[in-house]
Coordinates of C-alpha atoms in Angstrom, one line a residue:
M24 CA 28.5 -16.3 -14.9
E25 CA 29.8 -12.8 -14.2
Q26 CA 29.4 -11.9 -17.9
C27 CA 25.9 -13.2 -17.9
V28 CA 25.0 -11.0 -14.8
L29 CA 26.6 -8.0 -16.5
H30 CA 24.5 -8.5 -19.6
I31 CA 21.4 -8.8 -17.4
A32 CA 22.3 -5.7 -15.5
L33 CA 22.9 -3.7 -18.7
F34 CA 19.6 -4.8 -20.2
L35 CA 17.6 -4.1 -17.0
E36 CA 19.2 -0.7 -16.4
T37 CA 18.7 0.4 -20.0
S38 CA 15.1 -0.8 -20.1
Q39 CA 14.3 0.7 -16.7
V40 CA 15.9 4.1 -17.6
K41 CA 14.0 4.2 -20.9
M42 CA 10.7 3.4 -19.2
K43 CA 11.2 6.1 -16.5
L44 CA 12.5 8.8 -18.8
N45 CA 9.5 8.3 -21.1
C46 CA 7.3 9.1 -18.1
V47 CA 9.2 12.0 -16.5
F48 CA 7.5 14.7 -18.6
S49 CA 4.4 12.8 -19.5
K50 CA 1.0 13.8 -18.1
V51 CA 0.4 10.2 -17.3
D52 CA 2.8 8.2 -15.0
E53 CA 4.1 4.7 -15.5
Y54 CA 1.1 3.2 -13.7
G55 CA -1.5 5.1 -15.8
F56 CA -2.3 7.9 -13.3
E57 CA -2.8 11.4 -14.7
R58 CA -0.5 13.9 -13.0
P59 CA -2.1 16.9 -11.4
D60 CA -1.6 20.4 -12.9
D61 CA 0.6 21.4 -10.0
F62 CA 2.8 18.3 -10.3
D63 CA 6.4 19.2 -9.5
Y64 CA 8.2 17.8 -12.6
K65 CA 11.6 19.3 -11.5
A66 CA 11.5 17.6 -8.1
Y67 CA 10.4 14.4 -9.8
E68 CA 13.2 14.5 -12.3
A69 CA 15.8 15.0 -9.5
F70 CA 14.3 12.1 -7.6
M71 CA 14.2 9.8 -10.6
S72 CA 17.8 10.6 -11.6
R73 CA 18.8 9.0 -8.3
Y74 CA 16.1 6.3 -8.1
M75 CA 16.7 4.8 -11.6
A76 CA 20.2 3.6 -10.5
I77 CA 18.7 2.0 -7.4
L78 CA 16.0 0.3 -9.5
A79 CA 18.6 -1.2 -11.8
R80 CA 20.7 -2.5 -8.9
R81 CA 17.7 -4.0 -7.2
A82 CA 16.5 -5.7 -10.4
I83 CA 19.9 -7.5 -10.7
R84 CA 19.8 -8.7 -7.1
W85 CA 16.2 -9.9 -7.3
N86 CA 16.7 -11.7 -10.6
L87 CA 19.5 -13.7 -8.9
I88 CA 17.3 -14.4 -5.8
L89 CA 14.3 -15.6 -7.7
T90 CA 16.4 -18.1 -9.8
Q91 CA 17.6 -19.9 -6.6
Q92 CA 15.9 -23.0 -5.3
S93 CA 14.6 -21.3 -2.2
L94 CA 14.2 -17.8 -0.8
P95 CA 16.7 -16.3 1.7
D96 CA 16.0 -16.6 5.4
G97 CA 13.7 -14.2 7.2
G98 CA 16.3 -11.6 8.1
T99 CA 17.9 -11.5 4.7
M100 CA 14.5 -11.4 3.0
K101 CA 13.4 -8.5 5.2
R102 CA 16.5 -6.5 4.2
F103 CA 15.9 -7.2 0.5
V104 CA 12.2 -6.3 0.6
R105 CA 12.8 -3.1 2.5
K106 CA 15.2 -2.0 -0.2
G107 CA 12.5 -2.4 -2.8
V108 CA 11.0 -5.0 -5.0
P109 CA 11.3 -4.2 -8.7
A110 CA 7.9 -3.7 -10.5
Q111 CA 8.4 -6.7 -12.8
Y112 CA 8.7 -9.1 -9.8
R113 CA 6.1 -7.6 -7.4
G114 CA 3.3 -10.0 -8.1
K115 CA 5.5 -13.0 -7.7
V116 CA 7.3 -11.8 -4.6
W117 CA 4.1 -10.6 -2.8
M118 CA 2.5 -14.0 -3.5
M119 CA 5.4 -15.7 -1.8
T120 CA 6.0 -13.4 1.1
S121 CA 2.4 -12.9 2.1
G122 CA 1.3 -16.6 2.2
A123 CA -1.0 -16.1 -0.8
N124 CA 0.8 -18.8 -2.7
F125 CA 0.0 -21.3 0.1
L126 CA -3.7 -20.4 0.1
K127 CA -3.9 -20.7 -3.6
S128 CA -2.2 -24.1 -3.5
R129 CA -4.9 -25.4 -1.3
Q130 CA -7.7 -24.3 -3.7
P131 CA -6.0 -23.9 -7.1
N132 CA -9.3 -23.6 -9.1
L133 CA -11.1 -21.4 -6.6
Y134 CA -10.8 -18.1 -8.5
Q135 CA -12.0 -19.5 -11.8
D136 CA -15.0 -21.2 -10.0
L137 CA -15.9 -17.9 -8.2
V138 CA -15.7 -15.9 -11.4
G139 CA -17.8 -18.5 -13.2
D140 CA -20.5 -18.3 -10.5
I141 CA -23.4 -16.5 -12.3
S142 CA -25.7 -16.4 -9.4
H143 CA -26.8 -12.9 -8.3
Q144 CA -25.8 -11.6 -4.9
S145 CA -26.6 -8.3 -3.1
W146 CA -23.0 -7.1 -3.4
D147 CA -22.9 -7.3 -7.2
E148 CA -24.8 -4.0 -7.8
I149 CA -22.9 -2.1 -5.1
I150 CA -19.6 -3.3 -6.6
Q151 CA -20.8 -2.3 -10.1
N152 CA -21.7 1.2 -8.9
D153 CA -18.3 1.6 -7.2
L154 CA -16.3 0.7 -10.3
N155 CA -16.6 4.1 -12.0
R156 CA -15.5 5.8 -8.8
T157 CA -12.3 3.8 -8.7
Y158 CA -9.3 5.8 -9.8
P159 CA -11.1 8.1 -12.3
D160 CA -7.7 9.7 -12.9
N161 CA -6.2 6.4 -14.2
I162 CA -6.3 5.7 -17.9
Y163 CA -6.8 2.0 -17.3
F164 CA -10.0 2.5 -15.3
V165 CA -12.0 4.4 -17.8
P166 CA -14.8 2.4 -19.4
S167 CA -13.3 0.7 -22.4
S168 CA -13.2 -2.8 -24.0
D169 CA -9.5 -3.2 -23.1
G170 CA -9.4 -1.5 -19.7
K171 CA -9.2 -3.0 -16.2
L172 CA -12.7 -2.3 -15.0
N173 CA -14.0 -5.8 -15.9
S174 CA -11.0 -7.4 -14.2
L175 CA -11.6 -5.3 -11.1
Y176 CA -15.3 -6.3 -11.1
N177 CA -14.3 -10.0 -11.3
I178 CA -11.8 -9.7 -8.4
L179 CA -14.3 -7.8 -6.1
R180 CA -17.2 -10.1 -7.0
A181 CA -15.1 -13.2 -6.3
S182 CA -13.8 -11.8 -3.1
A183 CA -17.3 -11.0 -1.9
R184 CA -18.3 -14.6 -2.5
H185 CA -15.2 -16.1 -0.9
N186 CA -14.9 -13.8 2.1
T187 CA -18.6 -14.0 3.1
S188 CA -18.1 -12.4 6.5
V189 CA -17.0 -9.3 4.8
G190 CA -18.7 -9.3 1.4
Y191 CA -17.8 -6.0 0.0
C192 CA -16.8 -2.8 1.7
Q193 CA -16.0 0.6 0.1
G194 CA -12.2 1.1 0.1
L195 CA -11.6 -2.5 -1.1
N196 CA -12.1 -1.2 -4.7
Y197 CA -9.0 1.1 -4.3
V198 CA -6.9 -1.7 -2.7
A199 CA -7.9 -4.2 -5.3
G200 CA -7.5 -1.7 -8.1
L201 CA -3.9 -1.0 -7.1
L202 CA -3.1 -4.7 -6.7
L203 CA -4.3 -5.2 -10.2
I204 CA -2.2 -2.3 -11.5
A205 CA 0.9 -3.7 -9.7
T206 CA 0.5 -7.4 -10.5
K207 CA -1.2 -7.1 -13.9
D208 CA -2.9 -10.4 -12.9
E209 CA -6.5 -10.9 -11.8
E210 CA -5.9 -14.1 -9.9
Q211 CA -2.9 -12.9 -8.0
S212 CA -4.8 -9.7 -7.1
F213 CA -7.7 -11.9 -5.7
W214 CA -5.4 -14.0 -3.5
L215 CA -3.5 -11.0 -2.2
L216 CA -6.8 -9.3 -1.4
T217 CA -7.9 -12.4 0.4
V218 CA -4.6 -12.5 2.5
L219 CA -5.2 -8.8 3.4
I220 CA -8.8 -9.4 4.5
R221 CA -8.3 -12.7 6.3
N222 CA -4.8 -12.5 7.7
I223 CA -3.1 -9.1 7.6
L224 CA -6.0 -6.9 8.4
P225 CA -8.7 -9.0 10.0
S226 CA -12.0 -7.1 10.8
Y227 CA -10.9 -3.9 8.9
Y228 CA -13.6 -4.5 6.3
S229 CA -16.2 -6.3 8.4
S230 CA -19.7 -4.7 9.0
N231 CA -18.6 -3.2 12.3
M232 CA -15.0 -2.4 11.1
Q233 CA -13.8 -3.5 14.6
G234 CA -10.3 -4.0 13.5
L235 CA -10.1 -0.6 11.8
I236 CA -11.5 1.2 14.8
T237 CA -9.1 -0.6 17.1
D238 CA -6.1 0.2 15.1
I239 CA -6.9 3.9 14.8
A240 CA -7.1 3.9 18.6
V241 CA -3.8 2.1 18.8
L242 CA -2.2 4.8 16.6
G243 CA -3.6 7.5 18.9
E244 CA -1.9 5.8 21.9
L245 CA 1.4 5.4 20.0
V246 CA 1.3 9.1 19.2
R247 CA 0.7 9.8 22.9
L248 CA 3.8 7.8 23.7
K249 CA 6.0 9.1 21.0
S250 CA 4.7 12.7 20.4
S251 CA 3.1 13.8 23.6
K252 CA 2.9 17.5 22.6
L253 CA 1.0 16.7 19.5
D254 CA -1.3 14.3 21.4
R255 CA -2.2 17.1 23.9
L256 CA -2.8 19.6 21.0
L257 CA -5.2 17.3 19.2
K258 CA -7.1 16.8 22.4
D259 CA -7.2 20.5 23.0
L260 CA -8.6 21.0 19.5
N261 CA -11.1 18.2 20.0
L262 CA -9.9 16.5 16.8
P263 CA -10.5 12.8 16.9
W264 CA -8.1 10.5 15.1
P265 CA -10.7 8.8 12.9
I266 CA -11.3 12.1 11.1
L267 CA -7.6 12.4 10.3
V268 CA -6.5 8.9 9.4
T269 CA -9.5 6.6 8.5
K270 CA -8.7 6.8 4.8
W271 CA -5.0 6.1 5.5
F272 CA -5.9 2.8 7.1
I273 CA -8.9 1.6 5.0
C274 CA -7.2 2.3 1.7
L275 CA -3.7 1.2 3.0
F276 CA -2.4 4.6 1.8
A277 CA -3.7 4.1 -1.8
E278 CA -5.2 7.4 -3.0
V279 CA -3.2 9.0 -0.2
L280 CA 0.5 8.7 -0.9
P281 CA 2.3 8.7 -4.3
V282 CA 1.8 5.4 -6.1
E283 CA 5.4 4.3 -6.0
T284 CA 5.6 5.1 -2.3
V285 CA 2.5 3.1 -1.6
L286 CA 3.9 0.1 -3.5
R287 CA 7.1 0.3 -1.6
V288 CA 5.0 0.3 1.6
W289 CA 3.1 -2.7 0.4
D290 CA 6.3 -4.5 -0.4
C291 CA 7.1 -4.4 3.4
M292 CA 3.5 -4.9 4.5
F293 CA 3.1 -8.2 2.6
N294 CA 6.3 -9.4 4.2
E295 CA 6.1 -8.0 7.7
G296 CA 2.4 -7.5 8.3
S297 CA 0.1 -4.8 9.6
K298 CA 2.7 -3.1 11.9
I299 CA 4.0 -1.4 8.7
I300 CA 0.8 0.7 8.6
F301 CA 1.6 2.1 12.0
R302 CA 5.2 2.9 10.9
V303 CA 4.0 4.8 7.9
A304 CA 1.5 6.8 9.9
L305 CA 4.0 7.6 12.6
T306 CA 6.7 8.6 10.0
L307 CA 4.3 11.0 8.4
I308 CA 3.5 12.6 11.7
K309 CA 7.2 12.6 12.9
M310 CA 8.4 14.2 9.7
N311 CA 5.9 17.0 10.0
E312 CA 5.6 17.3 13.8
K313 CA 6.9 20.9 13.9
E314 CA 4.4 22.1 11.3
L315 CA 1.6 20.2 13.0
L316 CA 2.4 21.8 16.4
R317 CA 2.0 25.2 14.9
C318 CA -1.7 24.6 14.1
T319 CA -4.1 26.6 16.2
D320 CA -7.5 25.3 15.1
F321 CA -9.4 22.2 14.0
G322 CA -9.6 23.1 10.3
D323 CA -6.0 24.0 9.9
M324 CA -4.9 20.7 11.5
A325 CA -7.2 18.6 9.4
E326 CA -6.0 20.3 6.2
L327 CA -2.3 19.9 7.1
F328 CA -2.9 16.2 7.6
K329 CA -4.0 16.1 4.0
Q330 CA -1.0 18.2 2.8
I331 CA 1.7 16.1 4.5
T332 CA 0.8 13.1 2.3
R333 CA 1.6 15.2 -0.8
S334 CA 4.9 16.8 0.2
S335 CA 8.2 16.3 -1.4
S336 CA 9.3 14.1 1.5
V337 CA 6.9 11.3 0.4
L338 CA 7.7 11.6 -3.3
D339 CA 11.2 10.1 -2.7
C340 CA 9.9 6.7 -1.8
H341 CA 13.4 5.3 -1.1
Q342 CA 14.2 7.9 1.5
F343 CA 10.7 7.6 3.0
I344 CA 11.1 3.9 3.5
E345 CA 14.4 4.4 5.1
A346 CA 12.9 7.0 7.4
M347 CA 10.0 4.6 8.1
F348 CA 12.3 2.2 9.9
K349 CA 14.2 5.0 11.8
L350 CA 11.9 7.9 12.8
P351 CA 9.2 6.0 14.8
G352 CA 11.8 4.1 16.8
S353 CA 11.2 0.7 18.3
L354 CA 7.8 -0.7 17.4
P355 CA 7.7 -4.4 18.3
S356 CA 4.7 -6.5 17.2
S357 CA 4.1 -7.5 20.8
K358 CA 3.5 -3.9 21.8
I359 CA 1.0 -3.4 19.0
D360 CA -0.8 -6.7 19.9
S361 CA -1.1 -5.7 23.5
L362 CA -2.5 -2.3 22.6
R363 CA -5.0 -4.0 20.2
V364 CA -6.2 -6.2 23.0
R365 CA -6.6 -3.2 25.3
F366 CA -8.5 -1.1 22.9
R367 CA -10.6 -3.9 21.5
Q368 CA -11.9 -4.5 25.0
V369 CA -12.7 -0.8 25.4
N370 CA -14.6 -0.7 22.1
V371 CA -16.6 -3.8 23.0
R372 CA -17.9 -2.4 26.2

């Protein structure tokens, strides 16, 4: 048994290292995204030299977990997920931890039936128009016969038919697109998107976006409680939270943070729920609180909120996830739920 595990470890470590090294100096990363001209290759190489060993170790552990008859208990699973799910297992693990497998088991043929529905709906044209705006810097989302645009169209079109109270909302294309990149599977992406819309983020993508508006207000209150000086400064600058963080929430940090960091965040979100979004936002703010407090006008503050999502501190996804569970301090679900009730009532009035 030990020899078998050793062979697995050697294979996984070698293949992971080769994959990552092939991407270090490439203009395109391992997920198909073109790197910007100002990409810091030196910092990335330093990070990857540490992170590849972590990936190899995690792959060994996850391979052993997924060959067992059942998953570990909640606390053990939480620790495993927080340390990272290897790319090759993400689709399978997300489907299990999020409850998407259960939904699929109740309607196993649903996705094929929805894709096969040729009736025209009002959402179809809107979805089609949004396709070419989805990750234009990704080689898999350029118009081509072997790209992912047709798969993305199928997922969004099926979702609009299944989740009729939502239909389609801009922002879902980025979420569904990254799900497709991560899982490499249309049907898994559809079910994971359904879990997000129905269970994890209810009313984020509805016509009035009530859930999104409420959660942004909740974040503002959490900042008041945990970073009172920044809260006062933002009020003095008359800078409302929706201007700063709407994209963070509606895209779940896709198109905001580095891709590997987003996927590590999603590992936790599919297992622990929407409170992870607040942890990410608060961590970004806490990490950069001193710089934010130096801002003296509306424009500088808004620009800095963009810059903090591209700093070296978010490139190292492993350290960022560790900080995410330390810097914000205690953040029980009961506290978030009570704040949601409070601000939902305020917004309804």
